[in-house]
mmCIF file of C-alpha atoms and ligand atoms in Angstrom:
data_model
loop_
_atom_site.group_PDB
_atom_site.id
_atom_site.type_symbol
_atom_site.label_atom_id
_atom_site.label_comp_id
_atom_site.label_asym_id
_atom_site.label_seq_id
_atom_site.Cartn_x
_atom_site.Cartn_y
_atom_site.Cartn_z
ATOM 1 C CA MET J 4 4.172 298.357 33.414
ATOM 2 C CA SER J 5 3.396 299.292 29.707
ATOM 3 C CA GLU J 6 0.757 297.575 28.142
ATOM 4 C CA ARG J 7 1.422 300.058 25.165
ATOM 5 C CA LEU J 8 4.740 299.036 24.773
ATOM 6 C CA LYS J 9 3.512 295.553 24.450
ATOM 7 C CA GLU J 10 1.284 296.506 21.748
ATOM 8 C CA ASP J 11 4.026 298.282 19.895
ATOM 9 C CA LEU J 12 6.079 295.065 20.356
ATOM 10 C CA ARG J 13 3.316 292.921 18.963
ATOM 11 C CA THR J 14 3.054 295.478 16.096
ATOM 12 C CA ARG J 15 6.912 295.157 15.331
ATOM 13 C CA CYS J 16 6.628 291.488 15.385
ATOM 14 C CA GLU J 17 3.875 291.407 12.708
ATOM 15 C CA GLU J 18 5.928 293.790 10.686
ATOM 16 C CA LEU J 19 8.615 291.300 10.995
ATOM 17 C CA GLY J 20 6.343 288.277 10.125
ATOM 18 C CA ILE J 21 6.000 286.871 13.549
ATOM 19 C CA ARG J 22 2.822 285.883 15.144
ATOM 20 C CA MET J 23 4.056 284.038 17.818
ATOM 21 C CA MET J 24 5.370 286.296 20.832
ATOM 22 C CA GLY J 25 4.994 286.099 24.481
ATOM 23 C CA VAL J 26 6.692 287.991 27.636
ATOM 24 C CA ALA J 27 8.049 286.466 30.619
ATOM 25 C CA PRO J 28 8.907 288.705 33.629
ATOM 26 C CA VAL J 29 12.671 287.635 35.082
ATOM 27 C CA GLU J 30 11.153 286.976 38.667
ATOM 28 C CA ARG J 31 9.299 283.616 36.975
ATOM 29 C CA TRP J 32 12.933 282.075 36.816
ATOM 30 C CA ASP J 33 13.220 282.371 40.410
ATOM 31 C CA THR J 34 10.162 279.999 41.393
ATOM 32 C CA PRO J 35 10.989 276.787 39.854
ATOM 33 C CA PRO J 36 7.608 275.212 38.294
ATOM 34 C CA PHE J 37 9.476 271.677 38.198
ATOM 35 C CA ASP J 38 12.474 270.001 39.022
ATOM 36 C CA PRO J 39 15.152 269.804 37.998
ATOM 37 C CA TRP J 40 15.355 273.559 36.969
ATOM 38 C CA ILE J 41 17.803 276.377 35.591
ATOM 39 C CA PRO J 42 20.603 276.888 37.554
ATOM 40 C CA GLU J 43 21.115 280.523 38.669
ATOM 41 C CA GLU J 44 23.829 281.428 36.477
ATOM 42 C CA PHE J 45 21.785 280.553 33.229
ATOM 43 C CA ARG J 46 18.671 282.984 34.462
ATOM 44 C CA PRO J 47 18.406 286.309 32.570
ATOM 45 C CA ARG J 48 19.562 288.407 35.450
ATOM 46 C CA ALA J 49 22.578 286.424 35.848
ATOM 47 C CA ILE J 50 23.236 287.275 32.152
ATOM 48 C CA PHE J 51 22.162 290.688 31.895
ATOM 49 C CA PRO J 52 21.583 292.079 35.493
ATOM 50 C CA GLU J 53 19.401 294.997 33.999
ATOM 51 C CA ALA J 54 16.940 292.348 32.620
ATOM 52 C CA ARG J 55 13.096 292.708 33.809
ATOM 53 C CA SER J 56 11.280 290.872 31.062
ATOM 54 C CA VAL J 57 12.229 288.604 28.612
ATOM 55 C CA VAL J 58 10.637 288.667 25.053
ATOM 56 C CA VAL J 59 10.354 285.336 23.223
ATOM 57 C CA ILE J 60 9.139 284.922 19.679
ATOM 58 C CA GLY J 61 8.473 281.456 17.787
ATOM 59 C CA LEU J 62 8.669 280.738 14.097
ATOM 60 C CA PRO J 63 7.262 277.035 12.868
ATOM 61 C CA ILE J 64 9.387 274.285 11.412
ATOM 62 C CA THR J 65 7.545 273.380 7.967
ATOM 63 C CA LEU J 66 6.412 269.586 8.777
ATOM 64 C CA PRO J 67 6.743 268.411 4.930
ATOM 65 C CA VAL J 68 10.343 269.627 5.118
ATOM 66 C CA LEU J 69 11.119 268.221 8.368
ATOM 67 C CA GLU J 70 9.784 264.732 6.923
ATOM 68 C CA THR J 71 12.706 264.366 4.610
ATOM 69 C CA SER J 72 15.236 264.166 7.546
ATOM 70 C CA PRO J 73 17.859 263.493 7.523
ATOM 71 C CA SER J 74 18.404 265.726 4.540
ATOM 72 C CA ILE J 75 19.937 268.846 3.144
ATOM 73 C CA HIS J 76 16.138 270.285 2.621
ATOM 74 C CA TYR J 77 15.704 270.227 6.525
ATOM 75 C CA HIS J 78 19.370 271.136 7.265
ATOM 76 C CA GLN J 79 18.565 274.363 5.044
ATOM 77 C CA LEU J 80 15.386 275.123 6.533
ATOM 78 C CA TYR J 81 16.752 274.870 10.054
ATOM 79 C CA LYS J 82 19.579 277.162 9.388
ATOM 80 C CA THR J 83 17.052 279.578 7.657
ATOM 81 C CA VAL J 84 14.617 279.863 10.703
ATOM 82 C CA ASN J 85 17.565 280.293 12.921
ATOM 83 C CA GLU J 86 18.798 283.037 10.861
ATOM 84 C CA ILE J 87 15.430 284.762 10.757
ATOM 85 C CA LEU J 88 15.181 284.443 14.553
ATOM 86 C CA ASP J 89 18.338 286.000 14.954
ATOM 87 C CA GLN J 90 17.674 288.902 12.779
ATOM 88 C CA SER J 91 14.316 289.373 14.378
ATOM 89 C CA THR J 92 15.621 289.591 17.939
ATOM 90 C CA TYR J 93 18.193 291.638 16.725
ATOM 91 C CA TRP J 94 15.719 294.125 15.479
ATOM 92 C CA ILE J 95 13.067 293.613 18.266
ATOM 93 C CA SER J 96 16.072 294.584 20.732
ATOM 94 C CA ASN J 97 17.019 297.509 18.782
ATOM 95 C CA PHE J 98 13.453 298.855 18.326
ATOM 96 C CA LEU J 99 13.384 298.461 22.467
ATOM 97 C CA ASN J 100 16.851 300.214 22.691
ATOM 98 C CA GLU J 101 15.262 303.009 20.628
ATOM 99 C CA GLN J 102 12.277 303.311 23.006
ATOM 100 C CA GLY J 103 14.942 303.756 25.839
ATOM 101 C CA HIS J 104 14.802 300.514 27.390
ATOM 102 C CA ALA J 105 18.270 298.841 27.275
ATOM 103 C CA SER J 106 17.762 295.258 25.608
ATOM 104 C CA LEU J 107 19.993 292.726 24.089
ATOM 105 C CA PHE J 108 19.315 289.513 21.738
ATOM 106 C CA ILE J 109 20.403 286.074 22.639
ATOM 107 C CA PRO J 110 21.597 284.171 19.910
ATOM 108 C CA ARG J 111 19.421 281.082 18.427
ATOM 109 C CA ASP J 112 22.148 278.337 18.665
ATOM 110 C CA GLY J 113 24.484 279.560 21.491
ATOM 111 C CA TYR J 114 27.635 277.260 20.291
ATOM 112 C CA GLY J 115 30.025 277.553 17.920
ATOM 113 C CA HIS J 116 29.894 273.906 16.494
ATOM 114 C CA ILE J 117 27.905 271.091 17.361
ATOM 115 C CA GLN J 118 30.887 268.964 18.302
ATOM 116 C CA LEU J 119 31.188 271.410 21.136
ATOM 117 C CA MET J 120 27.587 270.348 22.628
ATOM 118 C CA LYS J 121 28.687 266.762 22.451
ATOM 119 C CA GLU J 122 31.535 267.934 24.772
ATOM 120 C CA ARG J 123 29.392 270.123 26.867
ATOM 121 C CA PRO J 124 25.751 269.849 25.874
ATOM 122 C CA LEU J 125 24.664 273.087 27.143
ATOM 123 C CA ALA J 126 24.045 276.578 25.793
ATOM 124 C CA PHE J 127 24.231 279.493 28.230
ATOM 125 C CA PHE J 128 20.536 280.594 27.925
ATOM 126 C CA SER J 129 17.682 278.187 27.254
ATOM 127 C CA HIS J 130 15.114 279.488 24.811
ATOM 128 C CA ARG J 131 12.693 276.631 25.615
ATOM 129 C CA HIS J 132 12.220 277.510 29.260
ATOM 130 C CA ALA J 133 11.749 281.069 28.351
ATOM 131 C CA ALA J 134 9.389 280.213 25.715
ATOM 132 C CA TYR J 135 7.409 278.032 28.645
ATOM 133 C CA LEU J 136 7.776 281.085 31.130
ATOM 134 C CA ALA J 137 6.171 283.430 28.394
ATOM 135 C CA GLY J 138 3.028 281.131 27.712
ATOM 136 C CA LEU J 139 3.841 280.132 24.558
ATOM 137 C CA GLY J 140 3.565 276.235 25.236
ATOM 138 C CA THR J 141 4.343 273.442 27.718
ATOM 139 C CA PHE J 142 7.089 270.739 27.619
ATOM 140 C CA GLY J 143 6.367 267.779 25.975
ATOM 141 C CA LEU J 144 8.253 264.144 26.731
ATOM 142 C CA ASN J 145 10.642 264.906 24.113
ATOM 143 C CA ASN J 146 11.888 268.013 26.279
ATOM 144 C CA MET J 147 10.821 270.446 23.633
ATOM 145 C CA ILE J 148 8.053 272.992 23.744
ATOM 146 C CA LEU J 149 4.677 271.870 22.226
ATOM 147 C CA THR J 150 2.282 274.560 20.994
ATOM 148 C CA LYS J 151 -1.202 274.153 19.896
ATOM 149 C CA GLU J 152 -0.456 275.698 16.506
ATOM 150 C CA TYR J 153 2.619 273.582 15.381
ATOM 151 C CA GLY J 154 3.502 271.116 18.303
ATOM 152 C CA PRO J 155 7.125 270.883 19.055
ATOM 153 C CA ARG J 156 7.529 272.110 15.453
ATOM 154 C CA VAL J 157 8.638 275.552 16.491
ATOM 155 C CA ARG J 158 12.035 277.328 17.030
ATOM 156 C CA PHE J 159 12.475 280.192 19.562
ATOM 157 C CA GLY J 160 14.512 283.441 19.949
ATOM 158 C CA SER J 161 14.617 285.534 22.943
ATOM 159 C CA VAL J 162 15.255 289.295 23.897
ATOM 160 C CA LEU J 163 16.283 290.525 27.478
ATOM 161 C CA THR J 164 15.252 293.810 28.288
ATOM 162 C CA SER J 165 15.150 296.292 31.076
ATOM 163 C CA ALA J 166 11.434 297.322 30.106
ATOM 164 C CA VAL J 167 8.698 296.309 32.583
ATOM 165 C CA ILE J 168 6.290 294.387 30.057
ATOM 166 C CA PRO J 169 3.171 292.722 31.179
ATOM 167 C CA GLY J 170 3.830 289.005 31.357
ATOM 168 C CA ASP J 171 1.814 286.328 29.408
ATOM 169 C CA PRO J 172 -0.066 283.678 31.823
ATOM 170 C CA ILE J 173 1.950 280.249 31.556
ATOM 171 C CA MET J 174 -0.067 277.865 29.747
ATOM 172 C CA ALA J 175 -2.063 275.337 32.141
ATOM 173 C CA GLU J 176 -3.043 272.910 30.032
ATOM 174 C CA GLN J 177 -0.568 270.101 29.281
ATOM 175 C CA LEU J 178 -0.416 269.484 25.658
ATOM 176 C CA CYS J 179 1.704 266.262 25.934
ATOM 177 C CA THR J 180 -0.499 263.083 25.740
ATOM 178 C CA ARG J 181 2.655 260.843 26.602
ATOM 179 C CA CYS J 182 1.912 258.958 23.750
ATOM 180 C CA LEU J 183 5.775 257.864 23.750
ATOM 181 C CA ARG J 184 6.015 258.061 19.838
ATOM 182 C CA CYS J 185 8.991 260.437 20.410
ATOM 183 C CA VAL J 186 10.837 258.104 22.864
ATOM 184 C CA ASP J 187 10.227 254.861 20.461
ATOM 185 C CA ILE J 188 11.379 256.506 17.515
ATOM 186 C CA CYS J 189 14.632 257.940 18.889
ATOM 187 C CA PRO J 190 17.509 256.299 16.796
ATOM 188 C CA VAL J 191 19.817 256.543 19.718
ATOM 189 C CA ARG J 192 17.365 255.818 22.559
ATOM 190 C CA ALA J 193 18.215 259.457 24.064
ATOM 191 C CA LEU J 194 14.533 260.033 25.403
ATOM 192 C CA GLY J 195 14.226 258.037 28.549
ATOM 193 C CA ASP J 196 16.221 254.753 28.318
ATOM 194 C CA GLU J 197 17.056 252.536 31.568
ATOM 195 C CA ASP J 198 19.782 254.988 32.679
ATOM 196 C CA TYR J 199 17.731 258.389 32.019
ATOM 197 C CA PRO J 200 14.415 259.473 33.496
ATOM 198 C CA ARG J 201 11.685 260.141 30.878
ATOM 199 C CA SER J 202 11.743 263.793 31.807
ATOM 200 C CA LEU J 203 15.179 264.300 30.689
ATOM 201 C CA THR J 204 17.047 264.244 27.119
ATOM 202 C CA ASN J 205 20.372 262.280 27.339
ATOM 203 C CA LYS J 206 21.923 265.506 25.713
ATOM 204 C CA THR J 207 25.318 263.690 24.875
ATOM 205 C CA ASP J 208 23.701 261.024 22.747
ATOM 206 C CA CYS J 209 21.457 263.298 20.977
ATOM 207 C CA ALA J 210 24.264 265.392 20.284
ATOM 208 C CA SER J 211 26.478 262.497 19.010
ATOM 209 C CA ARG J 212 23.713 261.688 16.489
ATOM 210 C CA ALA J 213 23.680 265.759 15.568
ATOM 211 C CA VAL J 214 27.508 265.571 15.097
ATOM 212 C CA GLU J 215 27.161 262.361 12.964
ATOM 213 C CA LEU J 216 24.590 264.106 10.639
ATOM 214 C CA ALA J 217 26.429 267.356 10.551
ATOM 215 C CA GLY J 218 29.274 265.753 8.927
ATOM 216 C CA LYS J 219 26.922 264.706 6.125
ATOM 217 C CA PHE J 220 25.194 268.071 5.756
ATOM 218 C CA ALA J 221 21.844 266.302 6.969
ATOM 219 C CA SER J 222 21.731 267.598 10.714
ATOM 220 C CA PRO J 223 19.585 268.279 12.783
ATOM 221 C CA CYS J 224 17.943 264.871 13.274
ATOM 222 C CA GLY J 225 14.386 265.998 14.582
ATOM 223 C CA PHE J 226 12.843 262.473 14.486
ATOM 224 C CA CYS J 227 11.091 263.082 17.850
ATOM 225 C CA ILE J 228 9.453 266.504 16.699
ATOM 226 C CA LYS J 229 8.078 264.977 13.324
ATOM 227 C CA VAL J 230 6.134 262.002 15.039
ATOM 228 C CA CYS J 231 4.125 264.318 17.664
ATOM 229 C CA PRO J 232 0.616 264.173 16.853
ATOM 230 C CA ILE J 233 0.201 267.659 18.552
ATOM 231 C CA GLY J 234 -0.530 270.720 16.508
ATOM 232 C CA ASP J 235 -2.927 272.211 14.014
ATOM 233 C CA ASP J 236 -0.204 271.961 11.236
ATOM 234 C CA ARG J 237 -0.804 268.256 11.069
ATOM 235 C CA ARG J 238 -4.350 269.059 9.837
ATOM 236 C CA LEU J 239 -3.140 271.697 7.393
ATOM 237 C CA TYR J 240 -0.862 269.123 5.717
ATOM 238 C CA HIS J 241 -3.165 266.285 6.094
ATOM 239 C CA ARG J 242 -0.859 264.544 8.594
ATOM 240 C CA GLU J 243 -3.268 263.525 11.396
ATOM 241 C CA ASP J 244 -2.777 259.542 10.435
ATOM 242 C CA LEU J 245 0.667 258.849 12.040
ATOM 243 C CA ASP J 246 0.786 255.573 10.008
ATOM 244 C CA ILE J 247 2.300 257.995 7.333
ATOM 245 C CA TYR J 248 5.661 257.000 8.951
ATOM 246 C CA ASP J 249 5.210 253.340 8.279
ATOM 247 C CA GLU J 250 7.285 252.457 5.285
ATOM 248 C CA GLU J 251 5.101 249.458 4.672
ATOM 249 C CA ASP J 252 1.845 251.114 4.551
ATOM 250 C CA PRO J 253 0.934 251.272 0.552
ATOM 251 C CA LYS J 254 -1.676 254.307 1.165
ATOM 252 C CA TYR J 255 1.781 256.763 1.823
ATOM 253 C CA LYS J 256 3.923 254.973 -1.093
ATOM 254 C CA ALA J 257 4.127 258.440 -2.773
ATOM 255 C CA HIS J 258 5.168 260.007 0.337
ATOM 256 C CA HIS J 259 8.211 257.710 1.205
ATOM 257 C CA GLN J 260 9.328 257.907 -2.647
ATOM 258 C CA ALA J 261 9.555 261.777 -2.317
ATOM 259 C CA TRP J 262 11.218 261.733 0.838
ATOM 260 C CA LYS J 263 13.803 259.042 -0.070
ATOM 261 C CA HIS J 264 14.617 261.175 -3.429
ATOM 262 C CA THR J 265 15.193 264.283 -1.474
ATOM 263 C CA ARG J 266 17.426 262.311 0.890
ATOM 264 C CA SER J 267 19.461 260.988 -2.019
ATOM 265 C CA TYR J 268 20.908 264.403 -2.990
ATOM 266 C CA GLY J 269 22.877 266.930 -1.490
ATOM 267 C CA SER J 270 24.196 265.301 1.591
ATOM 268 C CA ARG J 271 26.477 262.474 2.238
ATOM 269 C CA LYS J 272 25.238 258.850 2.801
HETATM 270 S S1 SF4 M 29 5.222 262.329 20.640
HETATM 271 FE FE1 SF4 M 29 3.522 262.205 22.053
HETATM 272 S S2 SF4 M 29 4.771 261.687 24.108
HETATM 273 FE FE2 SF4 M 29 6.375 262.724 22.456
HETATM 274 S S3 SF4 M 29 6.089 264.781 23.082
HETATM 275 FE FE3 SF4 M 29 4.453 264.454 21.477
HETATM 276 S S4 SF4 M 29 2.420 264.028 22.528
HETATM 277 FE FE4 SF4 M 29 4.120 263.907 24.070
HETATM 278 S S1 SF4 M 30 16.688 265.064 17.985
HETATM 279 FE FE1 SF4 M 30 16.801 262.497 17.256
HETATM 280 S S2 SF4 M 30 18.615 261.968 18.602
HETATM 281 FE FE2 SF4 M 30 18.123 263.662 19.302
HETATM 282 S S3 SF4 M 30 16.326 263.186 20.768
HETATM 283 FE FE3 SF4 M 30 15.242 263.636 19.115
HETATM 284 S S4 SF4 M 30 14.844 261.907 17.788
HETATM 285 FE FE4 SF4 M 30 16.437 261.474 19.394
#
């Protein structure tokens, strides 16, 4: 196992502006930590039989931009973060290849159009499960990975590599407080309605909303990650008081006006 390679990887990530990085040995996929777990054909070795480790990186979603959702502003941020993740994982896989370790990147959004997710709501690999196994965070009720730094406002990218790299410990502390804010705000009740257990997302309903918003150039939705109280970013932006999302609260009139303004331009009504 190469500690040195891991240090070099960390340095390469920092050069790319990435501070959140974790490693999961591929064997971790074979010991389901909870139920339901990932079917075998979605696991790293089924996708790339040479894989021995998965390197996962994360980049934050800027909370005040997310707060404008549904909007062109959040739409563009989402695309930008995805593109940087894809470029970064591409460069990380190249770096590992140059060191003699066969590696490949996994695209951030593994689907050609959101409509396809409505028809078959699964990608061929789950970055969220990889991030969990690489110790970057824990699952919340909104089925997203919660991190200490940004709560669920992080997107992840992954590299499958033949290098044997020491894994990071899986986070033991559960960050989700089960406050139900994410469940309550979901406009299509995709999180824990009467037909769906609270540990699962009704992906078809969530994807249907994303399709509707994509037609307006205002996807994705993101409401369930906006209201999550977890994350140091809330302190940075003075967003600890969740009443900020109450339109009736006069304290936050300026914020609601700003969001309304942004939503009014550049996407369809
Ligand atoms: S909003 Fe509350 S219930 Fe939902 S993921 Fe965050 S902490 Fe958990
Ligand atoms: S992204 Fe929107 S539609 Fe999907 S689960 Fe979250 S709140 Fe619901």
